[in-house]
N, CA, C and O of each residue as an XYZ file, in Angstrom:
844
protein
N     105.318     33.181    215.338
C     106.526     32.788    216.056
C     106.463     31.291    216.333
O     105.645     30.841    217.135
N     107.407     30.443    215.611
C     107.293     29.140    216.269
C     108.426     28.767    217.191
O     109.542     29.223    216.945
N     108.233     27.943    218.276
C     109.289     27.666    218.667
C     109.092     26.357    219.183
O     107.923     25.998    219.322
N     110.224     25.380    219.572
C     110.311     24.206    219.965
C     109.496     24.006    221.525
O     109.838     24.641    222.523
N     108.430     23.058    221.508
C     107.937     22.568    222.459
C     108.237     22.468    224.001
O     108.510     21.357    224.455
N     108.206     23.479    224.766
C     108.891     23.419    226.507
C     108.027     22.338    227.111
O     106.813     22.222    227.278
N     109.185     21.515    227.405
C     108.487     20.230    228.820
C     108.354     20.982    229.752
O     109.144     21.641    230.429
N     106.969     20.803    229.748
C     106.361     21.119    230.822
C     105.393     22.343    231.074
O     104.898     22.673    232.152
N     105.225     22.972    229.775
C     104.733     24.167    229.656
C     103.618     24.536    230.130
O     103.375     25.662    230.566
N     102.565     23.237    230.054
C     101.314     23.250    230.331
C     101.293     23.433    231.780
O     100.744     24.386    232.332
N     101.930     22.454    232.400
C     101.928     22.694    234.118
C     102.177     23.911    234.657
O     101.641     24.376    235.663
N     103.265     24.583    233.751
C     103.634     25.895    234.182
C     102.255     27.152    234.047
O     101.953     28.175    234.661
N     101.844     26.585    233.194
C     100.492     27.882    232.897
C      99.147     27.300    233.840
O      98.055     27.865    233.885
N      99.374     26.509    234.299
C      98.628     26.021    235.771
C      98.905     26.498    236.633
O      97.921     26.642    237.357
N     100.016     26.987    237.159
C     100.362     26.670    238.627
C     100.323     28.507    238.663
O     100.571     29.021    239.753
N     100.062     29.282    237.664
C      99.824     30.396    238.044
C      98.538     31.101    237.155
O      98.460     31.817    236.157
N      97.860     30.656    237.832
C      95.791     31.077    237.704
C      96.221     32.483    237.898
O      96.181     33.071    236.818
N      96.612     33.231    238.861
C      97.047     34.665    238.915
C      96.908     35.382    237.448
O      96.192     36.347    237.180
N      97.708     34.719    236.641
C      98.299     35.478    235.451
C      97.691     34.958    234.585
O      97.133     35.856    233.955
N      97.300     33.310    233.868
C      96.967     32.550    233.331
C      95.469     32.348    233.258
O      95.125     32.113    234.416
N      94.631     32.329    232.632
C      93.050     32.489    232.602
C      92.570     31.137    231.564
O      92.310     31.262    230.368
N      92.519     29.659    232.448
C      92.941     28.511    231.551
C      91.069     27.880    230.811
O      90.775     26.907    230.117
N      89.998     29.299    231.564
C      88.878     28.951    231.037
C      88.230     30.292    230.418
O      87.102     30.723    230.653
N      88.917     30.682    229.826
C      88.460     32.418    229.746
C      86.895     32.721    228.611
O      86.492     33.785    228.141
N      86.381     31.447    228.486
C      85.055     31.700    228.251
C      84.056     31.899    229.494
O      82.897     32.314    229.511
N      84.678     31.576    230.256
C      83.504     31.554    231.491
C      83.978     32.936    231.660
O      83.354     33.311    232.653
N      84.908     34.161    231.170
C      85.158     35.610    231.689
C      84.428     36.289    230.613
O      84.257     37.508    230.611
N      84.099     35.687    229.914
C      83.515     36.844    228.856
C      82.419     38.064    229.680
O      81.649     37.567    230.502
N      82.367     39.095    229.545
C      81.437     40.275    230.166
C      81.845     40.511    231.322
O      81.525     41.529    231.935
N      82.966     39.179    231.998
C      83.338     39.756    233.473
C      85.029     40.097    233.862
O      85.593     39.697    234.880
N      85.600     40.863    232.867
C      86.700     41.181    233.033
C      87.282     42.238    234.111
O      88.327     42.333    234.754
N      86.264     42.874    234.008
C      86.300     43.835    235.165
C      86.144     43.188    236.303
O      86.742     43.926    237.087
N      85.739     42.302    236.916
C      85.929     41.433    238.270
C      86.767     40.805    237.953
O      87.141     40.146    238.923
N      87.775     40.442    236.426
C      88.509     39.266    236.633
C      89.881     40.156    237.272
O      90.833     39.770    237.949
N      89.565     41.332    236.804
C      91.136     42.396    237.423
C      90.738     43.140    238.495
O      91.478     44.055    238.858
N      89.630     42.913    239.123
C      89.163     43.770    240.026
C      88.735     45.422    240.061
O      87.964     45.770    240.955
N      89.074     46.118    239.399
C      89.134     47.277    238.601
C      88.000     47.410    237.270
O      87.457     46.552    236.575
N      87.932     48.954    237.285
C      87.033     49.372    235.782
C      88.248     49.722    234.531
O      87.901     49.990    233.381
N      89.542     49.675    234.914
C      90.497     50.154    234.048
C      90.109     49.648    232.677
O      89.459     48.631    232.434
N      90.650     50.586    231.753
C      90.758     50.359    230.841
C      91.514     48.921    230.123
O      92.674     48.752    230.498
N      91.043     48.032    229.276
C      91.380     47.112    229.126
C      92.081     46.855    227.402
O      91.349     46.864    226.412
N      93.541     46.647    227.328
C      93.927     46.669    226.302
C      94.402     44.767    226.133
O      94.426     43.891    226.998
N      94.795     44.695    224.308
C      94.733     43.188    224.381
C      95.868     43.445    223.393
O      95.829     44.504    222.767
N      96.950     42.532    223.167
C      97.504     42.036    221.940
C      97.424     41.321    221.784
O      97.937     40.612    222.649
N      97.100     40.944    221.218
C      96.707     39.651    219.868
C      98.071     38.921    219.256
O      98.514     39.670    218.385
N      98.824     37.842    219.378
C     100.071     37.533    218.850
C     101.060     38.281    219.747
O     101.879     39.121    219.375
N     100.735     37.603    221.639
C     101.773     38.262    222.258
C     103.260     37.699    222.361
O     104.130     38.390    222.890
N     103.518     36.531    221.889
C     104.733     36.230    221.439
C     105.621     36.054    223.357
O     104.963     36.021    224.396
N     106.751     35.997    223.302
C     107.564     36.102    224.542
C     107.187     36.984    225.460
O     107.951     37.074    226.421
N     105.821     37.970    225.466
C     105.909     39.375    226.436
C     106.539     40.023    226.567
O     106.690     39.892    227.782
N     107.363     40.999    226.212
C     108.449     41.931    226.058
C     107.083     43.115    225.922
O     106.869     43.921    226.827
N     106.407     43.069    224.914
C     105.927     44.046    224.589
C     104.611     44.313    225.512
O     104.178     45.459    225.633
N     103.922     43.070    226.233
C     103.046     43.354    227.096
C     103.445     43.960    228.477
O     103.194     45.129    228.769
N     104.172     42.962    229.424
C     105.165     43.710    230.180
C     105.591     44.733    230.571
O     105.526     45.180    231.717
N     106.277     45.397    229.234
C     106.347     46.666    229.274
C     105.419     47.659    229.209
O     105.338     48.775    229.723
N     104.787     47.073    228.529
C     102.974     48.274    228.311
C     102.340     48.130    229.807
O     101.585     48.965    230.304
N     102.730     47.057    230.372
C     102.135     47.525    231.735
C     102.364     47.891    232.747
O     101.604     48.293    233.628
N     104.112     47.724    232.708
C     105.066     48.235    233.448
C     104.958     50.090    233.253
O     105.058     50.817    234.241
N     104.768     50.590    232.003
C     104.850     52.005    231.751
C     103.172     52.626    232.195
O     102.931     53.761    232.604
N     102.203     51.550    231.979
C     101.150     51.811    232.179
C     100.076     51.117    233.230
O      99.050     50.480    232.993
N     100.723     51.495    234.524
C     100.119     50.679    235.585
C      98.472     50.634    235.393
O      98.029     49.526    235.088
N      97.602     51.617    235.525
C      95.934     51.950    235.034
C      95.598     51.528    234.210
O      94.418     51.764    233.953
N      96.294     50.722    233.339
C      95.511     49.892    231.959
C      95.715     48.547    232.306
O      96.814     48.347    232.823
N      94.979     47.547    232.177
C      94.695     46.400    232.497
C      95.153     45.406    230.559
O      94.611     45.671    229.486
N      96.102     44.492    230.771
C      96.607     43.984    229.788
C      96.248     42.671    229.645
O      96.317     41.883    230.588
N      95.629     42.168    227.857
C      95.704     40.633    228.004
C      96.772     40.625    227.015
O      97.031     41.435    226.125
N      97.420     39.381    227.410
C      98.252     39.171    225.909
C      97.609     37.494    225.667
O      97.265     36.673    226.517
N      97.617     37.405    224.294
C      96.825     36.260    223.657
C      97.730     35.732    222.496
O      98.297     36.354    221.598
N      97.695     34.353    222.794
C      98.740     33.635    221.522
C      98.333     32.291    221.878
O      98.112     31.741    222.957
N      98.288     31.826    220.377
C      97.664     30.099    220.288
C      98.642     29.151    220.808
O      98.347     27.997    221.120
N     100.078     29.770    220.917
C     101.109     28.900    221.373
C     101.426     28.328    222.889
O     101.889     29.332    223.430
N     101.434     27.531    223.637
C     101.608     27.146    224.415
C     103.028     27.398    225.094
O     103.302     28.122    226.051
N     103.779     26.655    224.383
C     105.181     26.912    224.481
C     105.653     28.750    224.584
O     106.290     29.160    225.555
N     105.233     29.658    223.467
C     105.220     30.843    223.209
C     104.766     31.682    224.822
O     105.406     32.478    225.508
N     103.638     31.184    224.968
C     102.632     32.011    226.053
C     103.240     31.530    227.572
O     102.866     32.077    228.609
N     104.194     30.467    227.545
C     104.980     29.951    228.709
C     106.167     30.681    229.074
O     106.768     30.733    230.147
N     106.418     31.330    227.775
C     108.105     32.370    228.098
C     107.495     33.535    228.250
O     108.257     34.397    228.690
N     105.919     34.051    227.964
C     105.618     35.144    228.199
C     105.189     35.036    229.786
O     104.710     36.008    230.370
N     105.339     34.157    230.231
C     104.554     33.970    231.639
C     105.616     33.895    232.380
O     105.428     34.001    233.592
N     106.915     33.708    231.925
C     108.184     33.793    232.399
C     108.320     35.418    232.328
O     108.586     35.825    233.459
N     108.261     36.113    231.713
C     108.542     37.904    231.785
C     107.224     38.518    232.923
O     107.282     39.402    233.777
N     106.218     37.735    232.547
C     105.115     38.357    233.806
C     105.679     37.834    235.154
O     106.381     38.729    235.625
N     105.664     37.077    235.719
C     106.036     36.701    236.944
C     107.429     37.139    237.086
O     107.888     36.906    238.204
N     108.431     37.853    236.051
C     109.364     37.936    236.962
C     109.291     39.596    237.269
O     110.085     40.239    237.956
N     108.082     40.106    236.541
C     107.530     41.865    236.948
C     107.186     41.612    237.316
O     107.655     42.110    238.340
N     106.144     40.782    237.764
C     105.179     40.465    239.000
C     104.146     41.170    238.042
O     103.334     41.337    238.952
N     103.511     41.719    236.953
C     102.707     42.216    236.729
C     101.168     42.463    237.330
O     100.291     42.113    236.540
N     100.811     42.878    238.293
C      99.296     42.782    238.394
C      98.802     42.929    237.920
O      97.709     42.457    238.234
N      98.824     43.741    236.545
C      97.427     44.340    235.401
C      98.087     43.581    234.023
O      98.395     44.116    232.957
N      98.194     42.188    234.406
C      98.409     41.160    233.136
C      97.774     40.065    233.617
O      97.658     39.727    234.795
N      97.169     39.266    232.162
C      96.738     38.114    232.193
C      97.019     37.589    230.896
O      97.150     38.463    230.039
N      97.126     36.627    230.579
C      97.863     35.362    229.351
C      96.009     34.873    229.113
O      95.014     35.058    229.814
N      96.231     34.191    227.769
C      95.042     33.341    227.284
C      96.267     32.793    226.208
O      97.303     33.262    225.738
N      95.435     31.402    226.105
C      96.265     30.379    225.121
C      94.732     30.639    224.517
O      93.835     30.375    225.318
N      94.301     31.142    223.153
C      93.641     31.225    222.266
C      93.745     31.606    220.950
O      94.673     32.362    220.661
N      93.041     31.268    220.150
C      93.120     32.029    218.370
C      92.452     33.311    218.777
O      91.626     33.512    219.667
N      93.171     34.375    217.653
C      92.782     35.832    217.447
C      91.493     35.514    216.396
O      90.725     36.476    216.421
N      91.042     34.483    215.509
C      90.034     34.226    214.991
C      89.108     34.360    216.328
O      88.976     35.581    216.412
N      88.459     33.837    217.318
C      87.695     33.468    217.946
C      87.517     34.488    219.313
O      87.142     34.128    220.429
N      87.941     36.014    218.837
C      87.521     36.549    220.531
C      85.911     36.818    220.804
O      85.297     36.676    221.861
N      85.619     37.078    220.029
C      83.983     37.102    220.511
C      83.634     35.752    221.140
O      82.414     35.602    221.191
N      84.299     34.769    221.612
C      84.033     33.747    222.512
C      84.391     33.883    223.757
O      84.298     32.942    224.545
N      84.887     35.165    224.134
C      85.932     35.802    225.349
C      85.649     37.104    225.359
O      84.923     36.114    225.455
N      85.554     37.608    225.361
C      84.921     39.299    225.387
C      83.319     39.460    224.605
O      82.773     39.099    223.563
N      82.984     40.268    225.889
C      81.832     40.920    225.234
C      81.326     42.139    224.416
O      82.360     42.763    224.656
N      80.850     42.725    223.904
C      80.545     43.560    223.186
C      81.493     45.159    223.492
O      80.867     46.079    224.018
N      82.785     45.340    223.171
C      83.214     46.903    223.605
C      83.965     46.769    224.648
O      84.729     47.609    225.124
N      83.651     45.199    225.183
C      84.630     45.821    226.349
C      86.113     45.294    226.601
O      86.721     44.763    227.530
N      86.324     45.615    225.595
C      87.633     45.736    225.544
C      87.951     47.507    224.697
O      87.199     48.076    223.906
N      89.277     47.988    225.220
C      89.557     49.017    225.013
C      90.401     49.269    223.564
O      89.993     50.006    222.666
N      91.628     48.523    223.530
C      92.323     49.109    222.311
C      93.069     47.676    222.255
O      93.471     46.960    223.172
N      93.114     47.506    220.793
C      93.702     46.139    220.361
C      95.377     46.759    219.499
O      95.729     47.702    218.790
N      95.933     45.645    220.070
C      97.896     45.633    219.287
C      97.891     44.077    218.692
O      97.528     42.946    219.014
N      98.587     44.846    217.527
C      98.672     43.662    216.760
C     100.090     44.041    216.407
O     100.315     45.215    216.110
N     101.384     42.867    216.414
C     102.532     43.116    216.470
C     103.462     42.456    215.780
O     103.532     41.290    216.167
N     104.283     42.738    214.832
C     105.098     41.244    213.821
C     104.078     40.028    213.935
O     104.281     39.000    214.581
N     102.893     40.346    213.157
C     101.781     39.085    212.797
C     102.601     38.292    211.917
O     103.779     38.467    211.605
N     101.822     37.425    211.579
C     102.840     36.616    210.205
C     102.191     36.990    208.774
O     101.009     36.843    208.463
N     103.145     37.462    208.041
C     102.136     38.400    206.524
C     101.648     37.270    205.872
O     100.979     37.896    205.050
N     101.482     36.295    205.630
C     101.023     34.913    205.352
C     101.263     35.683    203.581
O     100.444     36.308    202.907
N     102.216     35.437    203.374
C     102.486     36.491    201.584
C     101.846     36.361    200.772
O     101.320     37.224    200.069
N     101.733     34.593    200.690
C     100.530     34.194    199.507
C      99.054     34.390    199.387
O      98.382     34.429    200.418
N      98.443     34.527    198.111
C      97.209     35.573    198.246
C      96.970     34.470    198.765
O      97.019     34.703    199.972
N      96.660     33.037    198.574
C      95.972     32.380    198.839
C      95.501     32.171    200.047
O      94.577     31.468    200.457
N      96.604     33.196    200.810
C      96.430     32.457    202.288
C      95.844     34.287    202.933
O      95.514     34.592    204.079
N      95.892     34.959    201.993
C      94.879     36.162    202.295
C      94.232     36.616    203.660
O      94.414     37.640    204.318
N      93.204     35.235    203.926
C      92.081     35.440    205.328
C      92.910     34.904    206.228
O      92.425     35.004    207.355
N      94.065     34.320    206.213
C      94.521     34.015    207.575
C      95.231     35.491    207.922
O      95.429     35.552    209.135
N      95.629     36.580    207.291
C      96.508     38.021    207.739
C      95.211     38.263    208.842
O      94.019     38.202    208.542
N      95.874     38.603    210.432
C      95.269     39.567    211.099
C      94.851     40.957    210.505
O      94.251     41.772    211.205
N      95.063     41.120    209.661
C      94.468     42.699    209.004
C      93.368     42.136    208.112
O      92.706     42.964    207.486
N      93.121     41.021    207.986
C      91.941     40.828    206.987
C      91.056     41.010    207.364
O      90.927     40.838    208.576
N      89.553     41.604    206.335
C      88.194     42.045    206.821
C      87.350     41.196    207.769
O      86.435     41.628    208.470
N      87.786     39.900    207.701
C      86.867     39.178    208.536
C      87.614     38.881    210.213
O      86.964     38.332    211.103
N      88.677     39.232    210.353
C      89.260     39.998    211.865
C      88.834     41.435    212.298
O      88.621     41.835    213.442
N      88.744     42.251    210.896
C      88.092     43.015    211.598
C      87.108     43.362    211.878
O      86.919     44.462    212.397
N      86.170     42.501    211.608
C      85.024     42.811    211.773
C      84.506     41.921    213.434
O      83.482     42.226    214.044
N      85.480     40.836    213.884
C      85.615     40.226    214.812
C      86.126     41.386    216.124
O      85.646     41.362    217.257
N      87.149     42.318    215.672
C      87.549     42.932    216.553
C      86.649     44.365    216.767
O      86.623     45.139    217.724
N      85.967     44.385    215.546
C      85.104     45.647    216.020
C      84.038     45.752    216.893
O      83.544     46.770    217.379
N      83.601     44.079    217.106
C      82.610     43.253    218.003
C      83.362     43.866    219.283
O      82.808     44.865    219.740
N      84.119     43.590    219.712
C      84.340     43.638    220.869
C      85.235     45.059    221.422
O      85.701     45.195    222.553
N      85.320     46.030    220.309
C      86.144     47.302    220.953
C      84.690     47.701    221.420
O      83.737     46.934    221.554
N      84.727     49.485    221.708
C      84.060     50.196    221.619
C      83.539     51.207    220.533
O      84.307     51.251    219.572
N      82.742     51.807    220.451
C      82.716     52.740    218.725
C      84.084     53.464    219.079
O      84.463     53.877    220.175
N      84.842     53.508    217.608
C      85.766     54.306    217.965
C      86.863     53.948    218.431
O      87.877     54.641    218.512
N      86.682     52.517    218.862
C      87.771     51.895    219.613
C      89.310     51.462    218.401
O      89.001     51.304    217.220
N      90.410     51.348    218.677
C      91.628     51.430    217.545
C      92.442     49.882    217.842
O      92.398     49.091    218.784
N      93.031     49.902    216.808
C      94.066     49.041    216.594
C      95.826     49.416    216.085
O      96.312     49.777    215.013
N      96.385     49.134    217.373
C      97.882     50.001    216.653
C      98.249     48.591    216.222
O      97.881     47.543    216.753
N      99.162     48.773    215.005
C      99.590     47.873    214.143
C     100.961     48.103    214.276
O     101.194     49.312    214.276
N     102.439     47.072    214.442
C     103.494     47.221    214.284
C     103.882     45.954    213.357
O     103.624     44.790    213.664
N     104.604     46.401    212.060
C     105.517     45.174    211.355
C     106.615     45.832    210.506
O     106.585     47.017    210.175
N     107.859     44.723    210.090
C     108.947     44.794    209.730
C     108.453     44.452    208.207
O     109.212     44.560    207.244
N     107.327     44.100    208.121
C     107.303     43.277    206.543
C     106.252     44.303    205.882
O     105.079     44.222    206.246
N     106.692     45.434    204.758
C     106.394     46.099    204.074
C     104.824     45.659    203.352
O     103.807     46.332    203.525
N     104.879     44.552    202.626
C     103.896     43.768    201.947
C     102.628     44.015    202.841
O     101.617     44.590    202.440
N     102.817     43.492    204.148
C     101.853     43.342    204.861
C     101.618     44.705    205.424
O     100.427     44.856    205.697
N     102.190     45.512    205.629
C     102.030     46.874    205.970
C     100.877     47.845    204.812
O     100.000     48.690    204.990
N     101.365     47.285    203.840
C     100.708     47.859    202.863
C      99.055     47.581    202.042
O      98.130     48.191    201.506
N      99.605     45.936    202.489
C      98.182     45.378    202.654
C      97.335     45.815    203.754
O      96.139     45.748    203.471
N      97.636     46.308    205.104
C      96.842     46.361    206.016
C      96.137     47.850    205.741
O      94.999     48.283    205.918
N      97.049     48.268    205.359
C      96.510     49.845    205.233
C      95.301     50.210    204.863
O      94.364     50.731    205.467
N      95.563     49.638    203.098
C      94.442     49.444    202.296
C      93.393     48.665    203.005
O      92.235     49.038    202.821
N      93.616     47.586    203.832
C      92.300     46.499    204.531
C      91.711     47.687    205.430
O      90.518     47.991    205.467
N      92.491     48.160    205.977
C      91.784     49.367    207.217
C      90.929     50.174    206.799
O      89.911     50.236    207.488
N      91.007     51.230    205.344
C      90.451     52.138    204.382
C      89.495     51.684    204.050
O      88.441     52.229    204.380
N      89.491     50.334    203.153
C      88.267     49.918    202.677
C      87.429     48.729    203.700
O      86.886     47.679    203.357
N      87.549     49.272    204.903
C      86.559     48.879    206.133
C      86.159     50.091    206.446
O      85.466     49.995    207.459
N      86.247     51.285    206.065
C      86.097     52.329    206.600
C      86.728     52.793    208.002
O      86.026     53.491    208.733
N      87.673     52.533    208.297
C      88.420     53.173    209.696
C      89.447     54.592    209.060
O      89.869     54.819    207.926
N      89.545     55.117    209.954
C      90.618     56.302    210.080
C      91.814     56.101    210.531
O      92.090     55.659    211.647
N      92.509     56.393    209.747
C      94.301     56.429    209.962
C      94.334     57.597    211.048
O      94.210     58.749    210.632
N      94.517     57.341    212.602
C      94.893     58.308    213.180
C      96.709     58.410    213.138
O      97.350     59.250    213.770
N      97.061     57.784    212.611
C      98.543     58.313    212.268
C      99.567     56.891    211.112
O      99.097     55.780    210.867
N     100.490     57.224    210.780
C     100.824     56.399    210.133
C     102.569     56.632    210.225
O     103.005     57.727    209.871
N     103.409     55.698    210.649
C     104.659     55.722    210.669
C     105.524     54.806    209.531
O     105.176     53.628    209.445
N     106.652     55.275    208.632
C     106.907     54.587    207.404
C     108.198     54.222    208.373
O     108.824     53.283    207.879
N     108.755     54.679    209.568
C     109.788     54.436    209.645
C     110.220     54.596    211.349
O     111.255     55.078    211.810
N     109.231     54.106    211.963
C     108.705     54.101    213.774
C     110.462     54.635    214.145
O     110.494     55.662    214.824
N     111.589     54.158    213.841
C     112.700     54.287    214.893
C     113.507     55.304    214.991
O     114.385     55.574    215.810
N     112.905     56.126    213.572
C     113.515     57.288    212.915
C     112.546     58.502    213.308
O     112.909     59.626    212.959
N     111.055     58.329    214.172
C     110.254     59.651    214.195
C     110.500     60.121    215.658
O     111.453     59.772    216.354
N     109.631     60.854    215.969
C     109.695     61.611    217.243
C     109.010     60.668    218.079
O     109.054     61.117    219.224
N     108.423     59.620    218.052
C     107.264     59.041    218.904
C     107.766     58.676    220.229
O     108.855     58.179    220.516
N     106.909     58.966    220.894
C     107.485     58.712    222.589
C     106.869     57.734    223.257
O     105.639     57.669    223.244
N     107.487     57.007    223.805
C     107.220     55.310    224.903
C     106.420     54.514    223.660
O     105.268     54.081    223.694
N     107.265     54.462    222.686
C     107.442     53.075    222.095
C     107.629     51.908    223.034
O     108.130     52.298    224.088
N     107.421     50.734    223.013
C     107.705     49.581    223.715
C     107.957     48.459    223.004
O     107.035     47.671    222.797
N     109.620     48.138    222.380
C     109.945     47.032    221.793
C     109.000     45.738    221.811
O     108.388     45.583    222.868
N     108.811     44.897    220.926
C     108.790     43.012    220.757
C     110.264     42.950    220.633
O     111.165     43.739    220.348
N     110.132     41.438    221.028
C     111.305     40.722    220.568
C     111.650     40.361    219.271
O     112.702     39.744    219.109
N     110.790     40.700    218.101
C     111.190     41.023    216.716
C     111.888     42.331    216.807
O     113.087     42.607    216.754
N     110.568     43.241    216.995
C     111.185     44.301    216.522
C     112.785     44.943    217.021
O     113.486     45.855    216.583
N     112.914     44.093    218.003
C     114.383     44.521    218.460
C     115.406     44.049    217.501
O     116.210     44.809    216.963
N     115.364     43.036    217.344
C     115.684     42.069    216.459
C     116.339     42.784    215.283
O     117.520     43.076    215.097
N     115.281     42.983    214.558
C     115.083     43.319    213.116
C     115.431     44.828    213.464
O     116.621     44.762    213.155
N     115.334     45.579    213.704
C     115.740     47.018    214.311
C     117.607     46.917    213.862
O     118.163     47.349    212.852
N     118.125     46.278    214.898
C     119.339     45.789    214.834
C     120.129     45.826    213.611
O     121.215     46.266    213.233
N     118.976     45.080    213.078
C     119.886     44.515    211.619
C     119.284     45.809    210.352
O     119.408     45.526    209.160
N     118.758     46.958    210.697
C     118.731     47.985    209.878
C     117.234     47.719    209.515
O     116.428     48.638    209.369
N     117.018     46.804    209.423
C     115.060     46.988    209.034
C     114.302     47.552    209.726
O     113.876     47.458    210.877
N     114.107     48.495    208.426
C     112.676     49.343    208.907
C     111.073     49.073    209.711
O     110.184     48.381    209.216
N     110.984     49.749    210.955
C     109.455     49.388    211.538
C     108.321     50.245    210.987
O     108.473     51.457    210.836
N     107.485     49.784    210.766
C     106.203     50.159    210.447
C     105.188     50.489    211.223
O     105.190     49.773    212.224
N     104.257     51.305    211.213
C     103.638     51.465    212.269
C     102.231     52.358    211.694
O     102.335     53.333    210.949
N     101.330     51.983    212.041
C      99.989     52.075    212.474
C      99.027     52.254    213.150
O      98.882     51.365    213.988
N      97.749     53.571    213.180
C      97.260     53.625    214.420
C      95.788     53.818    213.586
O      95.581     54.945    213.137
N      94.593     52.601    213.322
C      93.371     53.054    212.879
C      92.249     52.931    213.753
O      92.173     52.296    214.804
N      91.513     53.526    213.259
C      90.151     53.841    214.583
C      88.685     53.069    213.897
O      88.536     53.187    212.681
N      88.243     52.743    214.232
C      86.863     52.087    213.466
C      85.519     53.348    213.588
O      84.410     53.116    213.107
């Protein structure tokens, strides 16, 4: 997601430490004091505007939420949807999804979302896809055995690529959706893509693998 530069963005992700975690290497192993709680701790990776964190924590008060995005600007409108839920079981990081083992420790984190990533199409650009082997092997560092990754995208290519990346890492498809808006699934929780693209008749994709 790119978007044009907010004056002032940085100050804004200051002035609320509450929500905002502006040294989150010094939290690694201590997340559970950083929320006060043993809850379960879920992360998305590429949280974009918060629509989709928000709501995951709005529906799911007992789970403790990070949302994570390299964007500044991006992670400033998501800090605009937290503060106006007031979320208590949210926290923001301005970081790369390359680098969480610099921020979590071994497992403890619970279940990773990965959401309209960018399919980066060209092979060349292959290792930058969040579904590539060397993310997951970053994210398996830090789930638990067993621990999952739900996957949501509009872009087929990459859907199809991830699948296959998941299989030949050895994880289990605990379910697989060709067409998320059309099944029975219950407390879905929109992005601001997927609403988007929903709209305009494109199909969601959806993913649930286990390591």
């Amino acid at each position: 997601m790119r978007v044009r530069n907010r004056k002032g963005a940085s100050d804004l992700l200051a002035a609320y430490p509450q929500y905002v975690i502006l040294t989150p290497e010094d939290c690694k192993g201590k997340w559970a004091s950083i929320f006060g709680n043993s809850n379960p701790i879920h992360i998305e990776v590429g949280s974009g505007k918060g629509r989709f964190i928000t709501g995951m924590a709005a529906q799911n008060p007992d789970i403790n939420y990070i949302g994570i995005d390299i964007q500044m600007t991006v992670l400033s409108y998501a800090l605009d949807r937290v503060v106006e839920a007031g979320s208590p079981n949210v926290k923001l990081l301005q970081v790369d999804g390359s680098s969480l083992t610099n921020y979590f420790a071994p497992a403890e984190i619970d279940r990773l979302y990965l959401n309209f990533s960018d399919p980066w199409p060209k092979k060349r650009h292959e290792k930058r896809r969040l579904t590539y082997k060397s993310f997951l092997d970053t994210y398996k560092e830090i789930l638990p055995e067993q621990g999952e990754i739900h996957f949501k995208t509009d872009n087929r290519g990459l859907f199809e690529y991830s699948l296959v990346s998941f299989s030949q890492y050895g994880m289990t498809l605990n379910g697989v959706w060709l067409d998320l808006h059309a099944s029975v699934m219950e407390g879905n929780v929109m992005t601001e893509y997927e609403e988007k693209f929903s709209k305009k008749g494109q199909v969601i994709y959806r993913v649930e693998a286990r390591f």
